[in-house]
Short mmCIF file of C-alpha atoms in Angstrom, two decimals:
data_model
loop_
_atom_site.label_atom_id
_atom_site.label_comp_id
_atom_site.label_asym_id
_atom_site.label_seq_id
_atom_site.Cartn_x
_atom_site.Cartn_y
_atom_site.Cartn_z
CA MET A 1 87.41 78.59 88.38
CA ARG A 2 89.20 81.00 86.07
CA ALA A 3 87.98 82.28 82.74
CA VAL A 4 86.09 79.55 80.93
CA PRO A 5 86.69 79.27 77.17
CA LEU A 6 83.65 78.98 74.95
CA SER A 7 84.77 75.53 73.90
CA ALA A 8 84.39 74.34 77.50
CA LEU A 9 80.68 75.16 77.58
CA PRO A 10 78.27 72.43 76.42
CA SER A 11 77.44 72.95 72.77
CA ALA A 12 73.74 72.85 73.61
CA GLN A 13 74.26 75.95 75.72
CA ARG A 14 76.41 77.77 73.16
CA HIS A 15 73.66 77.43 70.58
CA LYS A 16 70.45 77.85 72.53
CA GLN A 17 67.37 78.33 70.41
CA GLU A 18 65.93 81.79 70.93
CA ASN A 19 62.31 82.82 70.58
CA PHE A 20 63.24 86.34 69.59
CA PRO A 21 65.48 87.68 66.79
CA VAL A 22 69.00 88.78 67.67
CA ALA A 23 70.68 91.07 65.13
CA SER A 24 68.75 89.55 62.23
CA TRP A 25 69.03 90.73 58.64
CA LEU A 26 66.71 93.61 59.60
CA CYS A 27 69.42 95.08 61.82
CA PRO A 28 71.52 97.85 60.20
CA PRO A 29 74.79 96.19 59.09
CA ALA A 30 76.93 98.79 60.89
CA LEU A 31 75.27 97.96 64.22
CA ARG A 32 75.18 94.20 63.85
CA PRO A 33 78.71 93.67 65.30
CA PRO A 34 78.13 95.66 68.53
CA ILE A 35 74.69 94.10 69.04
CA LEU A 36 76.13 90.61 68.61
CA ALA A 37 79.02 91.51 70.94
CA ILE A 38 76.57 92.59 73.66
CA TYR A 39 74.45 89.50 73.17
CA ARG A 40 77.40 87.12 73.23
CA PHE A 41 78.76 88.71 76.41
CA ALA A 42 75.36 88.40 78.12
CA ARG A 43 74.86 84.81 76.97
CA TYR A 44 78.33 83.77 78.08
CA ALA A 45 77.88 85.32 81.53
CA ASP A 46 74.44 83.74 81.83
CA ASP A 47 75.91 80.32 81.04
CA LEU A 48 78.59 80.80 83.70
CA ALA A 49 75.80 81.26 86.23
CA ASP A 50 73.57 78.46 84.96
CA GLU A 51 75.27 75.69 83.06
CA GLY A 52 77.68 72.88 83.81
CA ASN A 53 78.58 71.25 87.13
CA ALA A 54 80.56 74.00 88.86
CA SER A 55 79.89 74.84 92.49
CA VAL A 56 78.26 78.11 93.54
CA ALA A 57 81.63 79.43 94.70
CA GLU A 58 83.24 78.52 91.37
CA ARG A 59 80.47 80.22 89.42
CA GLN A 60 80.78 83.37 91.48
CA GLN A 61 84.53 83.38 91.03
CA ALA A 62 84.16 83.02 87.26
CA ILE A 63 81.69 85.92 87.11
CA ALA A 64 84.01 88.03 89.27
CA GLU A 65 86.88 87.25 86.89
CA LEU A 66 84.72 88.22 83.91
CA ARG A 67 83.88 91.51 85.64
CA SER A 68 87.59 92.15 86.25
CA GLN A 69 88.42 91.44 82.61
CA LEU A 70 85.54 93.66 81.45
CA ARG A 71 86.97 96.55 83.46
CA ALA A 72 90.41 95.83 82.04
CA ILE A 73 89.29 96.13 78.42
CA THR A 74 87.56 99.44 79.17
CA GLN A 75 91.01 100.73 80.14
CA GLY A 76 92.61 99.45 76.95
CA GLN A 77 94.24 96.43 78.58
CA PRO A 78 94.25 92.97 76.93
CA CYS A 79 91.98 90.27 78.32
CA GLU A 80 92.83 86.67 79.08
CA PRO A 81 93.18 84.50 75.95
CA ALA A 82 90.25 82.29 76.99
CA LEU A 83 87.95 85.32 77.00
CA ARG A 84 89.04 86.87 73.71
CA PRO A 85 86.12 85.42 71.69
CA VAL A 86 83.72 87.15 74.10
CA LEU A 87 85.53 90.32 75.12
CA HIS A 88 87.50 91.28 72.00
CA PRO A 89 84.32 92.16 70.00
CA LEU A 90 82.90 93.87 73.07
CA ALA A 91 86.08 95.93 73.47
CA GLN A 92 85.66 97.12 69.89
CA ALA A 93 82.03 98.05 70.58
CA LEU A 94 83.07 99.90 73.74
CA ARG A 95 85.63 101.92 71.77
CA ASP A 96 83.42 102.63 68.79
CA HIS A 97 80.16 103.38 70.60
CA GLN A 98 81.13 104.34 74.18
CA LEU A 99 78.83 101.73 75.67
CA PRO A 100 77.93 102.57 79.30
CA LEU A 101 79.93 100.24 81.53
CA PRO A 102 77.34 100.32 84.38
CA LEU A 103 74.77 98.66 82.11
CA LEU A 104 77.14 95.79 81.31
CA GLU A 105 78.03 95.41 84.99
CA ALA A 106 74.34 95.37 85.90
CA LEU A 107 74.01 92.22 83.78
CA LEU A 108 76.84 90.63 85.75
CA ASP A 109 75.09 91.62 88.99
CA ALA A 110 72.00 89.74 87.85
CA PHE A 111 73.92 86.65 86.80
CA HIS A 112 75.78 86.64 90.12
CA GLN A 113 72.37 86.76 91.81
CA ASP A 114 71.33 83.72 89.79
CA THR A 115 74.03 81.68 91.55
CA TRP A 116 72.37 82.00 94.95
CA VAL A 117 68.79 83.34 94.61
CA GLN A 118 66.29 80.75 93.43
CA ARG A 119 62.98 82.11 94.81
CA TYR A 120 61.15 85.42 94.58
CA ALA A 121 58.70 86.46 97.26
CA SER A 122 56.84 89.10 95.26
CA ARG A 123 56.57 90.94 91.97
CA VAL A 124 58.65 93.74 93.48
CA GLU A 125 61.60 91.39 93.99
CA LEU A 126 61.18 89.97 90.50
CA LEU A 127 61.07 93.42 88.91
CA HIS A 128 64.23 94.39 90.75
CA TYR A 129 65.92 91.35 89.20
CA CYS A 130 64.62 92.22 85.71
CA GLU A 131 66.00 95.75 86.11
CA ARG A 132 69.47 94.19 86.00
CA SER A 133 68.98 91.00 83.97
CA ALA A 134 66.89 92.33 81.07
CA ASN A 135 66.47 96.10 80.98
CA PRO A 136 70.18 96.92 80.45
CA VAL A 137 70.10 95.13 77.09
CA GLY A 138 67.35 97.36 75.78
CA ARG A 139 69.07 100.47 77.09
CA LEU A 140 72.32 99.44 75.42
CA LEU A 141 70.50 99.05 72.10
CA LEU A 142 68.90 102.48 72.46
CA HIS A 143 72.35 103.89 73.24
CA LEU A 144 73.59 102.58 69.89
CA PHE A 145 70.84 104.60 68.20
CA GLY A 146 71.42 107.71 70.30
CA ILE A 147 67.98 107.49 71.91
CA GLN A 148 68.16 108.45 75.58
CA ASP A 149 64.98 110.33 76.50
CA ALA A 150 63.05 109.19 79.56
CA ALA A 151 59.92 108.05 77.69
CA ALA A 152 61.93 105.80 75.36
CA LEU A 153 63.86 104.31 78.28
CA ARG A 154 60.63 103.54 80.13
CA ALA A 155 59.17 101.87 77.04
CA SER A 156 62.35 99.87 76.54
CA ASP A 157 62.31 98.72 80.17
CA ALA A 158 58.66 97.66 79.82
CA ILE A 159 59.40 95.57 76.72
CA CYS A 160 62.54 93.97 78.17
CA THR A 161 60.89 93.12 81.47
CA ALA A 162 57.87 91.71 79.65
CA LEU A 163 60.09 89.52 77.46
CA GLN A 164 61.93 88.26 80.54
CA LEU A 165 58.70 87.47 82.37
CA ILE A 166 57.15 85.69 79.39
CA ASN A 167 60.34 83.65 79.11
CA PHE A 168 60.03 82.73 82.80
CA TRP A 169 56.44 81.54 82.41
CA GLN A 170 57.42 79.66 79.23
CA ASP A 171 60.31 77.88 80.99
CA LEU A 172 58.66 76.65 84.19
CA SER A 173 59.39 73.03 83.29
CA LEU A 174 63.09 73.77 82.73
CA ASP A 175 63.70 76.16 85.60
CA ARG A 176 62.27 73.83 88.22
CA LEU A 177 64.91 71.23 87.29
CA LYS A 178 67.52 73.83 88.30
CA GLY A 179 65.68 74.44 91.58
CA ARG A 180 64.41 77.82 90.40
CA VAL A 181 60.91 79.25 90.67
CA TYR A 182 60.35 82.72 89.25
CA LEU A 183 56.61 82.79 89.97
CA PRO A 184 56.26 85.13 92.98
CA ALA A 185 55.57 83.12 96.12
CA ASP A 186 52.80 85.45 97.28
CA ARG A 187 50.99 85.08 93.93
CA LEU A 188 51.30 81.31 94.08
CA GLU A 189 49.88 81.27 97.61
CA ALA A 190 47.01 83.58 96.64
CA ALA A 191 46.10 81.22 93.79
CA GLY A 192 46.20 78.15 96.08
CA SER A 193 49.54 76.72 94.94
CA SER A 194 53.08 76.88 96.31
CA VAL A 195 56.74 76.95 95.40
CA ALA A 196 57.11 73.39 96.68
CA GLN A 197 54.44 72.15 94.26
CA VAL A 198 56.19 73.79 91.33
CA LEU A 199 59.50 72.18 92.31
CA ASP A 200 57.75 68.82 92.60
CA GLY A 201 56.35 69.21 89.07
CA HIS A 202 52.81 69.17 90.41
CA ASP A 203 50.54 70.74 87.82
CA SER A 204 47.17 71.95 89.11
CA PRO A 205 44.33 74.35 88.29
CA SER A 206 45.68 76.64 91.03
CA LEU A 207 49.12 76.79 89.46
CA ARG A 208 47.65 77.45 86.02
CA LEU A 209 45.55 80.25 87.50
CA CYS A 210 48.72 81.82 88.86
CA VAL A 211 50.52 81.49 85.51
CA ALA A 212 47.53 83.07 83.76
CA GLY A 213 47.59 86.08 86.05
CA GLU A 214 51.34 86.60 85.74
CA LEU A 215 51.16 86.19 81.97
CA ASP A 216 48.46 88.88 81.75
CA TRP A 217 50.72 91.16 83.80
CA ALA A 218 53.63 90.54 81.40
CA CYS A 219 51.46 91.22 78.34
CA ALA A 220 50.24 94.47 79.87
CA LEU A 221 53.86 95.55 80.30
CA MET A 222 54.58 94.62 76.70
CA ARG A 223 51.72 96.79 75.49
CA GLU A 224 53.02 99.69 77.60
CA GLY A 225 56.23 99.68 75.58
CA ALA A 226 54.77 98.78 72.19
CA SER A 227 55.16 102.31 70.80
CA LEU A 228 58.96 102.15 71.09
CA PRO A 229 59.60 100.49 67.69
CA PHE A 230 58.20 103.60 66.03
CA ARG A 231 60.89 105.68 67.75
CA VAL A 232 63.74 103.58 66.37
CA PRO A 233 64.66 104.41 62.77
CA GLY A 234 64.83 102.13 59.76
CA ARG A 235 64.89 98.38 59.74
CA MET A 236 65.73 98.14 63.44
CA GLY A 237 62.31 99.51 64.21
CA TRP A 238 60.87 96.58 62.30
CA GLU A 239 63.06 94.18 64.23
CA LEU A 240 61.68 95.61 67.47
CA ARG A 241 58.15 95.18 66.16
CA LEU A 242 58.92 91.51 65.61
CA VAL A 243 60.40 91.24 69.12
CA VAL A 244 57.18 92.62 70.59
CA GLN A 245 54.99 90.38 68.45
CA GLY A 246 57.20 87.36 69.17
CA GLY A 247 56.75 87.82 72.89
CA LEU A 248 52.99 88.26 72.54
CA ARG A 249 52.81 85.19 70.29
CA VAL A 250 54.54 83.04 72.92
CA ALA A 251 52.06 84.37 75.48
CA GLU A 252 49.26 83.45 73.11
CA LYS A 253 50.59 79.90 72.86
CA ILE A 254 50.76 79.66 76.65
CA HIS A 255 47.11 80.75 76.86
CA ALA A 256 46.19 78.20 74.17
CA MET A 257 47.71 75.35 76.21
CA ASN A 258 45.73 76.46 79.26
CA HIS A 259 48.90 77.73 80.97
CA ALA A 260 50.31 74.21 81.47
CA THR A 261 53.94 75.26 81.01
CA LEU A 262 54.99 73.13 83.97
CA LEU A 263 54.31 70.19 81.65
CA HIS A 264 55.27 71.53 78.22
CA ARG A 265 57.37 74.38 76.84
CA PRO A 266 55.75 76.27 73.95
CA ARG A 267 58.01 77.58 71.21
CA LEU A 268 57.86 79.79 68.18
CA ARG A 269 58.09 77.82 64.96
CA ALA A 270 58.98 78.70 61.40
CA TRP A 271 55.32 78.74 60.46
CA ASP A 272 54.71 81.51 63.01
CA ALA A 273 56.82 83.92 60.92
CA PRO A 274 54.10 85.02 58.43
CA LEU A 275 51.71 85.77 61.29
CA LEU A 276 54.37 87.76 63.15
CA LEU A 277 55.17 89.78 60.03
CA TRP A 278 51.48 90.48 59.41
CA ARG A 279 50.95 91.58 63.01
CA ALA A 280 54.11 93.68 62.98
CA ALA A 281 52.90 95.48 59.86
CA ARG A 282 49.56 96.23 61.52
CA MET A 283 51.01 97.71 64.69
CA ASP A 284 49.70 101.19 65.47
CA PRO A 285 51.86 103.63 67.48
CA ARG A 286 48.67 105.15 68.95
CA ALA A 287 47.35 101.83 70.29
#
């Protein structure tokens, strides 16, 4: 399985609805192209790992080819024609902003892991996955703004991990159809449920108890990083406020449905926007 052109991916996957803004009008115009380039690269690699009917070996080969082409563009070499829509904008961002290659390769490590790891025994294992699947994106954004101090990086990691975890708890009904369970097995067992029950689509008070506990953990992480938007200048700081509030709003919806995300997937709607803006405006960096 060589490089897969965007046109070969199902349109439903190329235009997934996101709960959180990506380079919205709040983003500084000069940084919108590199942010979109990073996002498109990550989404394309994620789809290679997740979507379509390719075998595990084919998926791994495609990710390996993408890694090879990524390294090629960092050395000024042209990429394969099929990958130009993904890698040409990224090459420009690499040249203009000296994006750290290890962060981009960490994303590929996580997506490669997605092709063969479908269970997580503990929070420790899940956090190790988030360190590569989510946190690099936040660090890349901070790099674009020249923010590299340790406190900011920790806050960014907390927000990105929290967003990833909330997305996992939101998507239980979808992930189980792919054979994936991100709820830690030890937490499921402690609550009286199991991985097998999740895969069977068996909703229960025990499972909901587990989701509630993991959701509280994710929200606590989000609050740990909530001061970061005040470190990022201009409109991008406001975008980050909305990212934080968007994640907390999804968590709020999960709580409101009594944590039954194995049955239904909550989503942000257009009518949530005024509430998110109001909450973003009221955020306090000292909280």
